[in-house]
Structures are given as structure tokens and as C-alpha cells.
PDB file of C-alpha atoms in Angstrom:
ATOM      1  CA  MET A   1    -180.571  28.849 -35.592  1.00 55.00           C
ATOM      2  CA  ASN A   2    -179.705  32.191 -37.225  1.00 68.00           C
ATOM      3  CA  GLU A   3    -176.095  32.838 -38.083  1.00 81.00           C
ATOM      4  CA  ILE A   4    -174.785  36.325 -37.238  1.00 76.00           C
ATOM      5  CA  ASP A   5    -173.405  38.212 -40.237  1.00 78.00           C
ATOM      6  CA  ARG A   6    -169.890  39.261 -39.141  1.00 79.00           C
ATOM      7  CA  SER A   7    -169.312  41.491 -42.172  1.00 80.00           C
ATOM      8  CA  PRO A   8    -167.835  44.966 -41.574  1.00 88.00           C
ATOM      9  CA  ALA A   9    -170.193  47.705 -40.413  1.00 86.00           C
ATOM     10  CA  ARG A  10    -171.513  49.719 -43.347  1.00 88.00           C
ATOM     11  CA  THR A  11    -171.368  53.222 -41.856  1.00 91.00           C
ATOM     12  CA  SER A  12    -167.688  53.035 -40.948  1.00 91.00           C
ATOM     13  CA  ALA A  13    -166.861  51.288 -44.207  1.00 92.00           C
ATOM     14  CA  GLY A  14    -168.425  54.123 -46.196  1.00 92.00           C
ATOM     15  CA  ILE A  15    -166.670  56.782 -44.145  1.00 93.00           C
ATOM     16  CA  ALA A  16    -163.330  55.012 -44.608  1.00 94.00           C
ATOM     17  CA  VAL A  17    -163.720  54.958 -48.383  1.00 95.00           C
ATOM     18  CA  LEU A  18    -164.784  58.628 -48.410  1.00 95.00           C
ATOM     19  CA  ALA A  19    -161.783  59.623 -46.267  1.00 95.00           C
ATOM     20  CA  SER A  20    -159.370  57.813 -48.576  1.00 94.00           C
ATOM     21  CA  GLY A  21    -160.976  59.483 -51.587  1.00 93.00           C
ATOM     22  CA  PHE A  22    -160.639  62.841 -49.842  1.00 94.00           C
ATOM     23  CA  ALA A  23    -156.948  62.171 -49.262  1.00 92.00           C
ATOM     24  CA  ILE A  24    -156.205  61.689 -52.943  1.00 92.00           C
ATOM     25  CA  ALA A  25    -158.523  64.495 -54.055  1.00 92.00           C
ATOM     26  CA  VAL A  26    -156.679  67.015 -51.879  1.00 91.00           C
ATOM     27  CA  VAL A  27    -153.337  66.397 -53.614  1.00 88.00           C
ATOM     28  CA  SER A  28    -154.784  65.658 -57.012  1.00 78.00           C
ATOM     29  CA  SER A  29    -152.373  65.071 -59.844  1.00 81.00           C
ATOM     30  CA  PRO A  30    -152.623  62.357 -62.513  1.00 83.00           C
ATOM     31  CA  THR A  31    -150.036  60.078 -60.910  1.00 84.00           C
ATOM     32  CA  THR A  32    -151.318  60.658 -57.389  1.00 86.00           C
ATOM     33  CA  THR A  33    -154.853  59.929 -58.537  1.00 88.00           C
ATOM     34  CA  ILE A  34    -153.805  56.647 -60.164  1.00 90.00           C
ATOM     35  CA  VAL A  35    -151.700  55.462 -57.219  1.00 90.00           C
ATOM     36  CA  GLY A  36    -154.222  56.683 -54.663  1.00 90.00           C
ATOM     37  CA  GLY A  37    -157.093  55.194 -56.646  1.00 91.00           C
ATOM     38  CA  ILE A  38    -155.460  51.780 -56.450  1.00 94.00           C
ATOM     39  CA  GLY A  39    -155.179  52.269 -52.694  1.00 94.00           C
ATOM     40  CA  VAL A  40    -158.837  53.250 -52.439  1.00 95.00           C
ATOM     41  CA  LEU A  41    -159.793  50.077 -54.314  1.00 95.00           C
ATOM     42  CA  PHE A  42    -157.759  47.933 -51.904  1.00 96.00           C
ATOM     43  CA  LEU A  43    -159.304  49.717 -48.934  1.00 95.00           C
ATOM     44  CA  LEU A  44    -162.779  49.259 -50.422  1.00 95.00           C
ATOM     45  CA  LEU A  45    -162.110  45.556 -50.919  1.00 95.00           C
ATOM     46  CA  GLY A  46    -160.934  45.330 -47.315  1.00 95.00           C
ATOM     47  CA  VAL A  47    -163.996  47.003 -45.802  1.00 94.00           C
ATOM     48  CA  VAL A  48    -166.365  45.001 -47.985  1.00 93.00           C
ATOM     49  CA  ARG A  49    -164.754  41.616 -47.348  1.00 92.00           C
ATOM     50  CA  GLY A  50    -163.446  42.246 -43.824  1.00 90.00           C
ATOM     51  CA  TRP A  51    -159.801  41.874 -44.782  1.00 92.00           C
ATOM     52  CA  ARG A  52    -157.616  43.900 -42.422  1.00 92.00           C
ATOM     53  CA  ARG A  53    -154.545  43.540 -44.604  1.00 93.00           C
ATOM     54  CA  ALA A  54    -156.383  45.000 -47.576  1.00 95.00           C
ATOM     55  CA  VAL A  55    -157.461  47.976 -45.439  1.00 95.00           C
ATOM     56  CA  THR A  56    -153.891  48.502 -44.223  1.00 93.00           C
ATOM     57  CA  TRP A  57    -152.333  48.084 -47.654  1.00 95.00           C
ATOM     58  CA  GLY A  58    -154.978  50.279 -49.222  1.00 95.00           C
ATOM     59  CA  ALA A  59    -154.280  53.088 -46.760  1.00 94.00           C
ATOM     60  CA  PHE A  60    -150.548  52.597 -47.293  1.00 93.00           C
ATOM     61  CA  VAL A  61    -150.883  52.884 -51.071  1.00 94.00           C
ATOM     62  CA  VAL A  62    -153.017  56.027 -50.679  1.00 94.00           C
ATOM     63  CA  PHE A  63    -150.267  57.384 -48.448  1.00 92.00           C
ATOM     64  CA  LEU A  64    -147.678  56.559 -51.118  1.00 91.00           C
ATOM     65  CA  GLY A  65    -149.696  58.775 -53.454  1.00 92.00           C
ATOM     66  CA  VAL A  66    -149.536  61.543 -50.848  1.00 90.00           C
ATOM     67  CA  VAL A  67    -145.773  61.089 -50.480  1.00 88.00           C
ATOM     68  CA  TYR A  68    -145.401  61.269 -54.250  1.00 89.00           C
ATOM     69  CA  ALA A  69    -147.383  64.512 -54.276  1.00 89.00           C
ATOM     70  CA  GLY A  70    -145.018  65.871 -51.631  1.00 85.00           C
ATOM     71  CA  LEU A  71    -142.019  64.955 -53.721  1.00 85.00           C
ATOM     72  CA  GLN A  72    -143.674  66.867 -56.579  1.00 85.00           C
ATOM     73  CA  ASN A  73    -143.851  69.983 -54.353  1.00 82.00           C
ATOM     74  CA  ALA A  74    -147.490  69.892 -53.294  1.00 84.00           C
ATOM     75  CA  ALA A  75    -148.420  72.515 -50.700  1.00 84.00           C
ATOM     76  CA  ALA A  76    -147.801  71.679 -47.059  1.00 82.00           C
ATOM     77  CA  GLU A  77    -151.468  72.214 -46.193  1.00 85.00           C
ATOM     78  CA  GLU A  78    -152.522  69.721 -48.842  1.00 88.00           C
ATOM     79  CA  LEU A  79    -150.037  67.127 -47.640  1.00 88.00           C
ATOM     80  CA  LEU A  80    -151.113  67.472 -44.025  1.00 87.00           C
ATOM     81  CA  LEU A  81    -154.811  67.209 -44.896  1.00 90.00           C
ATOM     82  CA  ALA A  82    -154.219  64.243 -47.199  1.00 92.00           C
ATOM     83  CA  THR A  83    -152.183  62.462 -44.531  1.00 90.00           C
ATOM     84  CA  ALA A  84    -154.926  63.031 -41.969  1.00 91.00           C
ATOM     85  CA  GLY A  85    -157.487  61.681 -44.451  1.00 93.00           C
ATOM     86  CA  THR A  86    -155.346  58.597 -44.996  1.00 93.00           C
ATOM     87  CA  VAL A  87    -154.987  57.904 -41.273  1.00 92.00           C
ATOM     88  CA  ILE A  88    -158.711  58.465 -40.719  1.00 93.00           C
ATOM     89  CA  ALA A  89    -159.519  56.080 -43.587  1.00 95.00           C
ATOM     90  CA  TRP A  90    -157.289  53.406 -42.093  1.00 94.00           C
ATOM     91  CA  ASP A  91    -158.579  53.871 -38.537  1.00 93.00           C
ATOM     92  CA  VAL A  92    -162.261  53.935 -39.473  1.00 94.00           C
ATOM     93  CA  GLY A  93    -161.810  51.048 -41.911  1.00 94.00           C
ATOM     94  CA  GLU A  94    -160.309  48.949 -39.137  1.00 93.00           C
ATOM     95  CA  GLN A  95    -163.163  50.023 -36.879  1.00 92.00           C
ATOM     96  CA  SER A  96    -165.732  48.824 -39.417  1.00 93.00           C
ATOM     97  CA  ILE A  97    -164.161  45.365 -39.332  1.00 92.00           C
ATOM     98  CA  ASN A  98    -164.006  45.376 -35.514  1.00 90.00           C
ATOM     99  CA  VAL A  99    -167.642  46.387 -35.114  1.00 89.00           C
ATOM    100  CA  GLY A 100    -168.823  43.828 -37.638  1.00 87.00           C
ATOM    101  CA  HIS A 101    -166.777  41.074 -36.059  1.00 86.00           C
ATOM    102  CA  GLN A 102    -167.803  41.857 -32.479  1.00 87.00           C
ATOM    103  CA  LEU A 103    -171.444  42.864 -32.873  1.00 86.00           C
ATOM    104  CA  GLY A 104    -172.511  41.736 -36.329  1.00 78.00           C
ATOM    105  CA  ARG A 105    -173.704  43.785 -39.267  1.00 78.00           C
ATOM    106  CA  SER A 106    -177.340  43.867 -38.183  1.00 81.00           C
ATOM    107  CA  ALA A 107    -176.605  45.525 -34.825  1.00 82.00           C
ATOM    108  CA  ARG A 108    -177.534  49.191 -34.498  1.00 88.00           C
ATOM    109  CA  THR A 109    -174.076  50.724 -34.367  1.00 87.00           C
ATOM    110  CA  ALA A 110    -174.295  53.805 -36.590  1.00 88.00           C
ATOM    111  CA  ARG A 111    -174.185  56.276 -33.688  1.00 91.00           C
ATOM    112  CA  GLY A 112    -171.076  54.694 -32.185  1.00 89.00           C
ATOM    113  CA  GLU A 113    -169.435  54.465 -35.590  1.00 90.00           C
ATOM    114  CA  LEU A 114    -170.137  58.152 -36.244  1.00 92.00           C
ATOM    115  CA  VAL A 115    -168.743  59.121 -32.840  1.00 91.00           C
ATOM    116  CA  HIS A 116    -165.582  57.135 -33.543  1.00 87.00           C
ATOM    117  CA  ALA A 117    -165.194  58.708 -36.986  1.00 91.00           C
ATOM    118  CA  ALA A 118    -165.846  62.197 -35.598  1.00 90.00           C
ATOM    119  CA  SER A 119    -163.283  61.651 -32.841  1.00 87.00           C
ATOM    120  CA  SER A 120    -160.697  60.500 -35.363  1.00 86.00           C
ATOM    121  CA  THR A 121    -161.465  63.526 -37.519  1.00 88.00           C
ATOM    122  CA  VAL A 122    -161.137  65.959 -34.613  1.00 87.00           C
ATOM    123  CA  ILE A 123    -157.786  64.439 -33.684  1.00 85.00           C
ATOM    124  CA  GLY A 124    -156.746  64.647 -37.348  1.00 83.00           C
ATOM    125  CA  VAL A 125    -157.743  68.315 -37.588  1.00 85.00           C
ATOM    126  CA  ILE A 126    -155.851  69.177 -34.403  1.00 84.00           C
ATOM    127  CA  THR A 127    -152.801  67.287 -35.679  1.00 81.00           C
ATOM    128  CA  VAL A 128    -152.979  69.075 -39.045  1.00 83.00           C
ATOM    129  CA  GLY A 129    -153.196  72.432 -37.260  1.00 82.00           C
ATOM    130  CA  LEU A 130    -150.239  71.666 -35.024  1.00 79.00           C
ATOM    131  CA  GLY A 131    -148.252  70.258 -37.938  1.00 78.00           C
ATOM    132  CA  PHE A 132    -148.899  73.369 -39.984  1.00 79.00           C
ATOM    133  CA  VAL A 133    -147.868  75.650 -37.108  1.00 78.00           C
ATOM    134  CA  VAL A 134    -144.653  73.682 -36.638  1.00 74.00           C
ATOM    135  CA  TYR A 135    -144.006  73.737 -40.377  1.00 73.00           C
ATOM    136  CA  THR A 136    -144.649  77.485 -40.595  1.00 75.00           C
ATOM    137  CA  LEU A 137    -142.464  78.341 -37.615  1.00 71.00           C
ATOM    138  CA  ALA A 138    -139.649  75.931 -38.322  1.00 68.00           C
ATOM    139  CA  THR A 139    -139.258  75.858 -42.097  1.00 60.00           C
ATOM    140  CA  GLY A 140    -136.168  78.043 -42.060  1.00 61.00           C
ATOM    141  CA  GLY A 141    -135.449  77.294 -45.691  1.00 56.00           C
ATOM    142  CA  GLN A 142    -136.015  73.543 -45.371  1.00 60.00           C
ATOM    143  CA  PRO A 143    -137.273  71.867 -48.531  1.00 63.00           C
ATOM    144  CA  LEU A 144    -140.771  70.443 -48.675  1.00 62.00           C
ATOM    145  CA  THR A 145    -139.189  66.998 -48.834  1.00 65.00           C
ATOM    146  CA  ALA A 146    -138.409  67.392 -45.131  1.00 65.00           C
ATOM    147  CA  LEU A 147    -142.158  67.663 -44.470  1.00 64.00           C
ATOM    148  CA  VAL A 148    -142.796  64.511 -46.509  1.00 67.00           C
ATOM    149  CA  ILE A 149    -140.239  62.618 -44.430  1.00 67.00           C
ATOM    150  CA  LEU A 150    -141.842  63.999 -41.267  1.00 67.00           C
ATOM    151  CA  LEU A 151    -145.241  62.769 -42.464  1.00 69.00           C
ATOM    152  CA  ALA A 152    -143.814  59.317 -43.213  1.00 69.00           C
ATOM    153  CA  ALA A 153    -142.327  59.191 -39.733  1.00 67.00           C
ATOM    154  CA  ALA A 154    -145.696  60.161 -38.224  1.00 71.00           C
ATOM    155  CA  ILE A 155    -147.415  57.321 -40.075  1.00 70.00           C
ATOM    156  CA  ALA A 156    -144.749  54.869 -38.915  1.00 65.00           C
ATOM    157  CA  LEU A 157    -145.235  56.061 -35.329  1.00 63.00           C
ATOM    158  CA  VAL A 158    -149.026  55.704 -35.502  1.00 67.00           C
ATOM    159  CA  THR A 159    -148.645  52.204 -36.951  1.00 65.00           C
ATOM    160  CA  ALA A 160    -146.177  51.187 -34.244  1.00 58.00           C
ATOM    161  CA  VAL A 161    -148.360  52.548 -31.455  1.00 56.00           C
ATOM    162  CA  ARG A 162    -151.501  50.948 -32.876  1.00 62.00           C
ATOM    163  CA  ASP A 163    -149.940  47.475 -33.098  1.00 51.00           C
TER     164      ASP A 163
END
């Protein structure tokens, strides 16, 4: 009898790693690159081995790099894009594990995985646009640190809703 390979789906795994790399590239600084790079490695380990905690921790560490960039006065646009990339990486990484677990690695799932990733990206782009409009209209002399705290709150909300 053939055993089904329940490893994470490759398409989503690759997209998740690319999205996390995008997140740290957008706010590139030496410290952000080091911290974010560690997060990307954890996320990569998670999507290769099927470890959800590694995917979650990897995305969290990438996000810590984004927060650090915000504390170093990175541009609001960069922070919003990097945060969206981090959330997309986490979501699609989790999806790769789900697809592999439910259907197996050999199932033809690339189309569904791409649709899921595209949907997450569209939602991320809309959120970035709305976040930037709110930031532009409501800055009123607020420091950029306020945006970083807002981004952290958004991540906490997404995590709470997802669980």
C-alpha cells in the first residue's frame, strides 16, 4: 500500500518564503535584514518540515524586524508593505501545511494555492492602501512610532481572529 506524503505543498511554501523575503527587503537595514533573515529561516524550516509553530514564529520574527525598522523611522509606505508581506507569508505558509496535510504533496493543488495566495495579496494591498490613507489623513503630527504600534495591534487582531 502506498503511503501519502503529507508534507507541505510546494507552491504555497515557495510563495510564503518569497513573501517573507519581500517583507524584509522593503525595510532593508543591516539589523532588520539580520533579524528578518532569522525569521525567514524559521519560516522556511516550518514550510519544509510542516511545523506550524516554526511558520508562526518565523513570521513573528520577520515582523519584529519590521517593527524595528519602524522604530528607526522607516517610511510609512515601507512599513505597511512589509507588514502585509509578513501576514501573507504567515497565511500562505499555514496554507501550505494545510494543503499537504489534507490532500498530500502529490495532489494537483497549484491552482488553488495560487488563488489563495492571490486573494491574500489582494486583501493585503487593499489593507495597505486603506492604512496609508488613514495614516496620511490622521497623522496630525503623530510620530511614526504610533504607526508601528498600530501595525502591531493589527497583527495581534489578525492572530486572535485566526485562532
